Amino acid sequence: MVAQRPPQTNLEKTLFQGIYYRREFQPLPRPVMLHIVEIDLTAPGVQALVTPGRAASDSRELNARTTSEFLQEFKLQVAVNANFFYPFEEESPWSYFPHSGDRVNAVGLALSNGNQYSPAESNWAALCLRSHHAQIVAKGECPKGTMQAVAGSAMIVAAGKPTVLKPGTADGEGIYSRTAVAVDRRGEKLWLIAVDDKQWLYSEGVTFAELAQIATQLGADAAVNLDGGGSTTLVVDTQAGTAVINSPVHTKIPMRERPVANHLGFYARPMKSP
């Protein structure tokens, strides 16, 4: 599985109309593999989708899926994991929960195609998406007209500057894999940020402060921290099939995807022929 990890080389590539990818290896202060997808929300064909929820008598909201399964099921071009979720266990490569198809709940606000299936948490930030526009709100509730929404544990950038995080913020304050979504001031450009960890000499993660710095260097006006650790997974559609373009670690196995509650994905058109 280690041989399948992306190489520790820098790469910039246009993936689809309005969607660009950058991979960057940073050797100091520790090895870090950074993956950034920049999305022009105004580009023709670009459209967001959050994993649809399905309420049932078990009081759970979603069937767990890997990010690759989400992309394949809904025929998307790019996708990343989203909300924190429960229940969750990871004891060994053979003993963990959830598996794909197991029922789980998202933490914080979640909407798909205008249907809200997970309630907002008062102090959890949310990404709110409507046609060609994105907004990050600090305390959960999105404005009217929002069609897609996911929530994260904290708003790490506000008004173009890193925020001061409250003690005990979910996902820990140490060095971890991180997933974040950032937007520009006009709400027309969005960045998906994924950072790998738990892979000695390959990538060892970043702090909240370092994640916020990455977002502000991109030009973000606001950014929210999504579920990280072994959940951090970024996938794209290619001519050869679905490709995982970061190196997730689930049950201590590199390149093994974790089934999670929900995801944020985007449709996009292929690049125009020359």
Tab-separated table of C-alpha atoms in Angstrom:
chain	number	residue	atom	x	y	z
A	1	MET	CA	0.000	0.000	0.000
A	2	VAL	CA	2.899	2.360	0.763
A	3	ALA	CA	4.059	2.049	-2.848
A	4	GLN	CA	0.733	3.539	-3.952
A	5	ARG	CA	1.232	6.775	-2.009
A	6	PRO	CA	1.620	9.967	-4.030
A	7	PRO	CA	5.313	10.822	-4.519
A	8	GLN	CA	6.949	13.534	-2.424
A	9	THR	CA	7.155	15.852	-5.411
A	10	ASN	CA	5.423	19.105	-6.236
A	11	LEU	CA	2.723	19.018	-8.887
A	12	GLU	CA	0.269	21.491	-10.421
A	13	LYS	CA	-2.452	20.304	-12.753
A	14	THR	CA	-5.761	21.446	-14.218
A	15	LEU	CA	-8.236	18.635	-13.560
A	16	PHE	CA	-11.474	19.925	-15.085
A	17	GLN	CA	-12.951	23.210	-16.231
A	18	GLY	CA	-12.653	25.500	-13.217
A	19	ILE	CA	-10.889	22.919	-11.027
A	20	TYR	CA	-7.145	22.957	-10.365
A	21	TYR	CA	-4.959	20.702	-8.205
A	22	ARG	CA	-1.697	21.362	-6.415
A	23	ARG	CA	0.439	18.893	-4.478
A	24	GLU	CA	3.247	20.289	-2.378
A	25	PHE	CA	5.877	18.562	-0.255
A	26	GLN	CA	7.168	20.612	2.674
A	27	PRO	CA	10.228	19.099	4.424
A	28	LEU	CA	10.305	21.502	7.386
A	29	PRO	CA	9.574	21.793	10.291
A	30	ARG	CA	8.533	18.186	9.617
A	31	PRO	CA	7.641	16.264	6.443
A	32	VAL	CA	4.204	17.394	5.206
A	33	MET	CA	2.284	16.328	2.111
A	34	LEU	CA	-0.174	19.077	1.242
A	35	HIS	CA	-2.984	18.661	-1.301
A	36	ILE	CA	-5.078	21.592	-2.505
A	37	VAL	CA	-7.973	21.600	-4.966
A	38	GLU	CA	-9.002	25.093	-6.101
A	39	ILE	CA	-12.540	25.375	-7.465
A	40	ASP	CA	-13.964	28.279	-9.443
A	41	LEU	CA	-17.617	28.122	-8.441
A	42	THR	CA	-18.578	30.358	-11.369
A	43	ALA	CA	-17.096	28.031	-14.011
A	44	PRO	CA	-19.608	26.390	-16.380
A	45	GLY	CA	-20.687	22.977	-15.109
A	46	VAL	CA	-19.313	23.315	-11.579
A	47	GLN	CA	-21.936	22.200	-9.083
A	48	ALA	CA	-21.660	20.980	-5.478
A	49	LEU	CA	-23.268	17.946	-3.861
A	50	VAL	CA	-23.259	16.814	-0.219
A	51	THR	CA	-24.000	13.162	0.574
A	52	PRO	CA	-27.792	12.793	0.840
A	53	GLY	CA	-29.128	11.724	4.226
A	54	ARG	CA	-31.728	9.046	4.786
A	55	ALA	CA	-33.672	9.069	8.036
A	56	ALA	CA	-34.926	5.737	9.352
A	57	SER	CA	-36.389	4.174	12.485
A	58	ASP	CA	-32.880	3.535	13.864
A	59	SER	CA	-32.441	7.299	14.552
A	60	ARG	CA	-29.403	7.367	12.280
A	61	GLU	CA	-29.041	9.712	9.319
A	62	LEU	CA	-26.649	8.152	6.821
A	63	ASN	CA	-25.146	4.990	5.427
A	64	ALA	CA	-21.372	5.223	5.812
A	65	ARG	CA	-19.342	5.306	2.601
A	66	THR	CA	-15.735	5.848	1.640
A	67	THR	CA	-15.077	9.036	-0.287
A	68	SER	CA	-14.371	6.967	-3.399
A	69	GLU	CA	-17.712	5.198	-3.050
A	70	PHE	CA	-19.466	8.561	-2.759
A	71	LEU	CA	-17.760	9.906	-5.893
A	72	GLN	CA	-18.571	6.764	-7.861
A	73	GLU	CA	-22.197	6.485	-6.703
A	74	PHE	CA	-23.074	10.057	-7.668
A	75	LYS	CA	-20.728	10.263	-10.675
A	76	LEU	CA	-18.830	13.277	-9.331
A	77	GLN	CA	-15.465	14.600	-10.456
A	78	VAL	CA	-13.938	15.631	-7.090
A	79	ALA	CA	-14.836	14.746	-3.493
A	80	VAL	CA	-13.540	15.058	0.066
A	81	ASN	CA	-14.733	13.821	3.464
A	82	ALA	CA	-16.826	16.290	5.462
A	83	ASN	CA	-18.550	16.298	8.903
A	84	PHE	CA	-17.304	14.659	12.064
A	85	PHE	CA	-19.547	11.693	12.859
A	86	TYR	CA	-20.506	8.982	15.330
A	87	PRO	CA	-20.418	6.186	16.351
A	88	PHE	CA	-16.800	5.415	15.569
A	89	GLU	CA	-14.317	2.757	16.721
A	90	GLU	CA	-10.881	1.760	15.439
A	91	GLU	CA	-9.300	-1.124	17.329
A	92	SER	CA	-7.368	-2.962	14.601
A	93	PRO	CA	-7.373	-3.554	10.827
A	94	TRP	CA	-10.075	-6.193	11.471
A	95	SER	CA	-12.070	-4.449	14.191
A	96	TYR	CA	-13.495	-1.028	13.388
A	97	PHE	CA	-16.774	0.839	12.895
A	98	PRO	CA	-18.338	1.925	10.641
A	99	HIS	CA	-17.950	-0.290	7.627
A	100	SER	CA	-19.490	0.831	4.359
A	101	GLY	CA	-23.268	0.622	4.697
A	102	ASP	CA	-23.331	0.903	8.491
A	103	ARG	CA	-25.655	3.571	9.838
A	104	VAL	CA	-24.096	6.702	11.357
A	105	ASN	CA	-24.881	10.306	12.301
A	106	ALA	CA	-23.144	13.490	11.199
A	107	VAL	CA	-22.147	16.080	13.798
A	108	GLY	CA	-23.363	19.575	12.990
A	109	LEU	CA	-25.300	20.977	10.077
A	110	ALA	CA	-25.690	18.889	6.934
A	111	LEU	CA	-27.882	19.646	3.904
A	112	SER	CA	-28.077	17.939	0.549
A	113	ASN	CA	-30.112	19.422	-2.312
A	114	GLY	CA	-31.903	21.685	0.156
A	115	ASN	CA	-32.831	18.835	2.507
A	116	GLN	CA	-31.448	19.288	6.031
A	117	TYR	CA	-30.876	15.936	7.717
A	118	SER	CA	-28.498	16.882	10.534
A	119	PRO	CA	-29.161	19.837	12.886
A	120	ALA	CA	-26.729	22.676	13.421
A	121	GLU	CA	-24.497	22.716	16.491
A	122	SER	CA	-24.447	26.180	18.061
A	123	ASN	CA	-20.653	26.597	18.109
A	124	TRP	CA	-19.752	24.596	15.017
A	125	ALA	CA	-18.973	26.476	11.812
A	126	ALA	CA	-20.605	25.501	8.525
A	127	LEU	CA	-19.946	25.818	4.811
A	128	CYS	CA	-23.089	26.951	2.986
A	129	LEU	CA	-23.386	26.525	-0.781
A	130	ARG	CA	-25.907	27.754	-3.290
A	131	SER	CA	-25.556	28.160	-7.038
A	132	HIS	CA	-22.069	29.512	-7.828
A	133	HIS	CA	-21.574	30.899	-4.312
A	134	ALA	CA	-20.088	29.709	-1.008
A	135	GLN	CA	-20.168	31.170	2.488
A	136	ILE	CA	-18.734	30.022	5.809
A	137	VAL	CA	-20.742	30.899	8.910
A	138	ALA	CA	-19.307	30.759	12.412
A	139	LYS	CA	-22.288	29.308	14.238
A	140	GLY	CA	-24.042	26.670	12.266
A	141	GLU	CA	-27.136	28.112	10.593
A	142	CYS	CA	-26.902	28.830	6.870
A	143	PRO	CA	-28.867	31.600	5.095
A	144	LYS	CA	-32.083	30.875	3.231
A	145	GLY	CA	-31.537	29.450	-0.218
A	146	THR	CA	-28.632	27.226	0.849
A	147	MET	CA	-28.743	23.981	-1.140
A	148	GLN	CA	-25.701	22.120	0.214
A	149	ALA	CA	-24.019	22.439	3.616
A	150	VAL	CA	-21.459	20.660	5.780
A	151	ALA	CA	-20.140	21.544	9.227
A	152	GLY	CA	-16.770	21.476	10.919
A	153	SER	CA	-15.462	21.832	14.426
A	154	ALA	CA	-14.075	25.345	14.122
A	155	MET	CA	-13.739	28.372	11.914
A	156	ILE	CA	-9.958	28.603	11.573
A	157	VAL	CA	-9.886	31.738	9.378
A	158	ALA	CA	-12.277	34.697	9.588
A	159	ALA	CA	-12.036	38.023	7.719
A	160	GLY	CA	-8.774	36.847	6.188
A	161	LYS	CA	-7.021	36.193	9.516
A	162	PRO	CA	-6.431	33.084	11.653
A	163	THR	CA	-8.875	32.764	14.535
A	164	VAL	CA	-8.205	32.021	18.200
A	165	LEU	CA	-9.546	28.535	18.840
A	166	LYS	CA	-11.304	27.513	22.026
A	167	PRO	CA	-9.616	24.810	24.146
A	168	GLY	CA	-10.934	21.320	23.521
A	169	THR	CA	-11.872	21.876	19.876
A	170	ALA	CA	-12.675	18.565	18.169
A	171	ASP	CA	-9.934	16.885	16.122
A	172	GLY	CA	-7.307	17.887	18.691
A	173	GLU	CA	-4.818	20.714	18.907
A	174	GLY	CA	-1.712	18.667	18.111
A	175	ILE	CA	-0.175	17.577	14.812
A	176	TYR	CA	-2.651	15.594	12.731
A	177	SER	CA	-4.042	14.897	9.297
A	178	ARG	CA	-6.365	17.770	8.476
A	179	THR	CA	-9.246	18.456	6.129
A	180	ALA	CA	-10.398	22.020	5.585
A	181	VAL	CA	-12.551	24.053	3.223
A	182	ALA	CA	-11.754	27.708	2.530
A	183	VAL	CA	-13.476	30.412	0.485
A	184	ASP	CA	-12.472	33.821	-0.854
A	185	ARG	CA	-14.135	37.099	0.131
A	186	ARG	CA	-16.551	37.094	-2.804
A	187	GLY	CA	-17.565	33.486	-2.215
A	188	GLU	CA	-16.751	32.532	-5.790
A	189	LYS	CA	-13.558	30.557	-5.188
A	190	LEU	CA	-13.313	27.530	-2.896
A	191	TRP	CA	-10.340	25.467	-1.766
A	192	LEU	CA	-10.339	21.874	-0.524
A	193	ILE	CA	-7.272	21.305	1.682
A	194	ALA	CA	-6.011	17.873	2.751
A	195	VAL	CA	-2.878	17.192	4.804
A	196	ASP	CA	-1.602	13.666	5.541
A	197	ASP	CA	-0.099	12.360	8.794
A	198	LYS	CA	0.995	9.226	10.737
A	199	GLN	CA	3.522	8.339	8.034
A	200	TRP	CA	7.059	8.787	9.344
A	201	LEU	CA	9.408	10.585	6.931
A	202	TYR	CA	6.529	10.865	4.448
A	203	SER	CA	3.987	13.199	6.060
A	204	GLU	CA	3.443	13.924	9.748
A	205	GLY	CA	0.558	16.408	9.759
A	206	VAL	CA	0.049	20.024	10.814
A	207	THR	CA	-1.386	22.012	13.716
A	208	PHE	CA	-4.526	24.138	13.586
A	209	ALA	CA	-2.339	27.250	13.374
A	210	GLU	CA	-0.367	25.813	10.451
A	211	LEU	CA	-3.595	24.808	8.701
A	212	ALA	CA	-4.925	28.349	9.107
A	213	GLN	CA	-1.681	29.722	7.673
A	214	ILE	CA	-2.021	27.453	4.630
A	215	ALA	CA	-5.532	28.799	4.050
A	216	THR	CA	-4.578	32.459	4.423
A	217	GLN	CA	-1.615	32.039	2.061
A	218	LEU	CA	-4.094	30.812	-0.562
A	219	GLY	CA	-6.026	34.060	-0.163
A	220	ALA	CA	-8.889	32.652	1.901
A	221	ASP	CA	-11.235	35.031	3.658
A	222	ALA	CA	-12.750	32.215	5.745
A	223	ALA	CA	-11.970	28.558	6.405
A	224	VAL	CA	-13.497	25.742	8.439
A	225	ASN	CA	-11.818	22.641	9.873
A	226	LEU	CA	-13.612	19.433	8.856
A	227	ASP	CA	-13.092	15.889	10.134
A	228	GLY	CA	-9.421	14.938	9.962
A	229	GLY	CA	-7.146	12.137	11.088
A	230	GLY	CA	-7.864	8.887	9.286
A	231	SER	CA	-10.960	10.444	7.686
A	232	THR	CA	-8.934	12.853	5.532
A	233	THR	CA	-9.439	11.628	1.962
A	234	LEU	CA	-9.393	13.500	-1.339
A	235	VAL	CA	-10.457	11.723	-4.528
A	236	VAL	CA	-10.896	12.611	-8.197
A	237	ASP	CA	-12.384	11.024	-11.275
A	238	THR	CA	-9.854	10.104	-13.971
A	239	GLN	CA	-9.955	8.299	-17.304
A	240	ALA	CA	-8.604	5.239	-15.495
A	241	GLY	CA	-11.241	5.429	-12.756
A	242	THR	CA	-11.414	6.893	-9.264
A	243	ALA	CA	-8.072	8.013	-7.854
A	244	VAL	CA	-7.225	8.809	-4.239
A	245	ILE	CA	-4.795	11.705	-4.554
A	246	ASN	CA	-3.665	11.997	-0.927
A	247	SER	CA	-2.496	9.216	1.400
A	248	PRO	CA	-5.174	8.434	3.991
A	249	VAL	CA	-4.365	6.113	6.896
A	250	HIS	CA	-7.234	3.992	8.214
A	251	THR	CA	-6.578	1.287	10.845
A	252	LYS	CA	-2.855	2.195	10.521
A	253	ILE	CA	-2.778	1.103	6.871
A	254	PRO	CA	-1.659	3.790	4.368
A	255	MET	CA	-3.959	4.299	1.369
A	256	ARG	CA	-6.837	2.504	3.088
A	257	GLU	CA	-9.975	4.646	3.019
A	258	ARG	CA	-12.192	5.090	6.055
A	259	PRO	CA	-15.968	4.860	5.573
A	260	VAL	CA	-17.354	8.156	6.906
A	261	ALA	CA	-20.767	9.777	7.313
A	262	ASN	CA	-20.843	12.393	4.590
A	263	HIS	CA	-18.799	14.134	1.947
A	264	LEU	CA	-18.528	17.257	-0.166
A	265	GLY	CA	-18.290	16.674	-3.894
A	266	PHE	CA	-18.307	18.640	-7.126
A	267	TYR	CA	-19.459	18.018	-10.648
A	268	ALA	CA	-17.353	19.589	-13.387
A	269	ARG	CA	-16.914	19.468	-17.141
A	270	PRO	CA	-13.855	17.945	-18.800
A	271	MET	CA	-11.183	20.219	-20.182
A	272	LYS	CA	-11.892	21.518	-23.659
A	273	SER	CA	-9.950	19.883	-26.455
A	274	PRO	CA	-7.259	22.109	-28.000
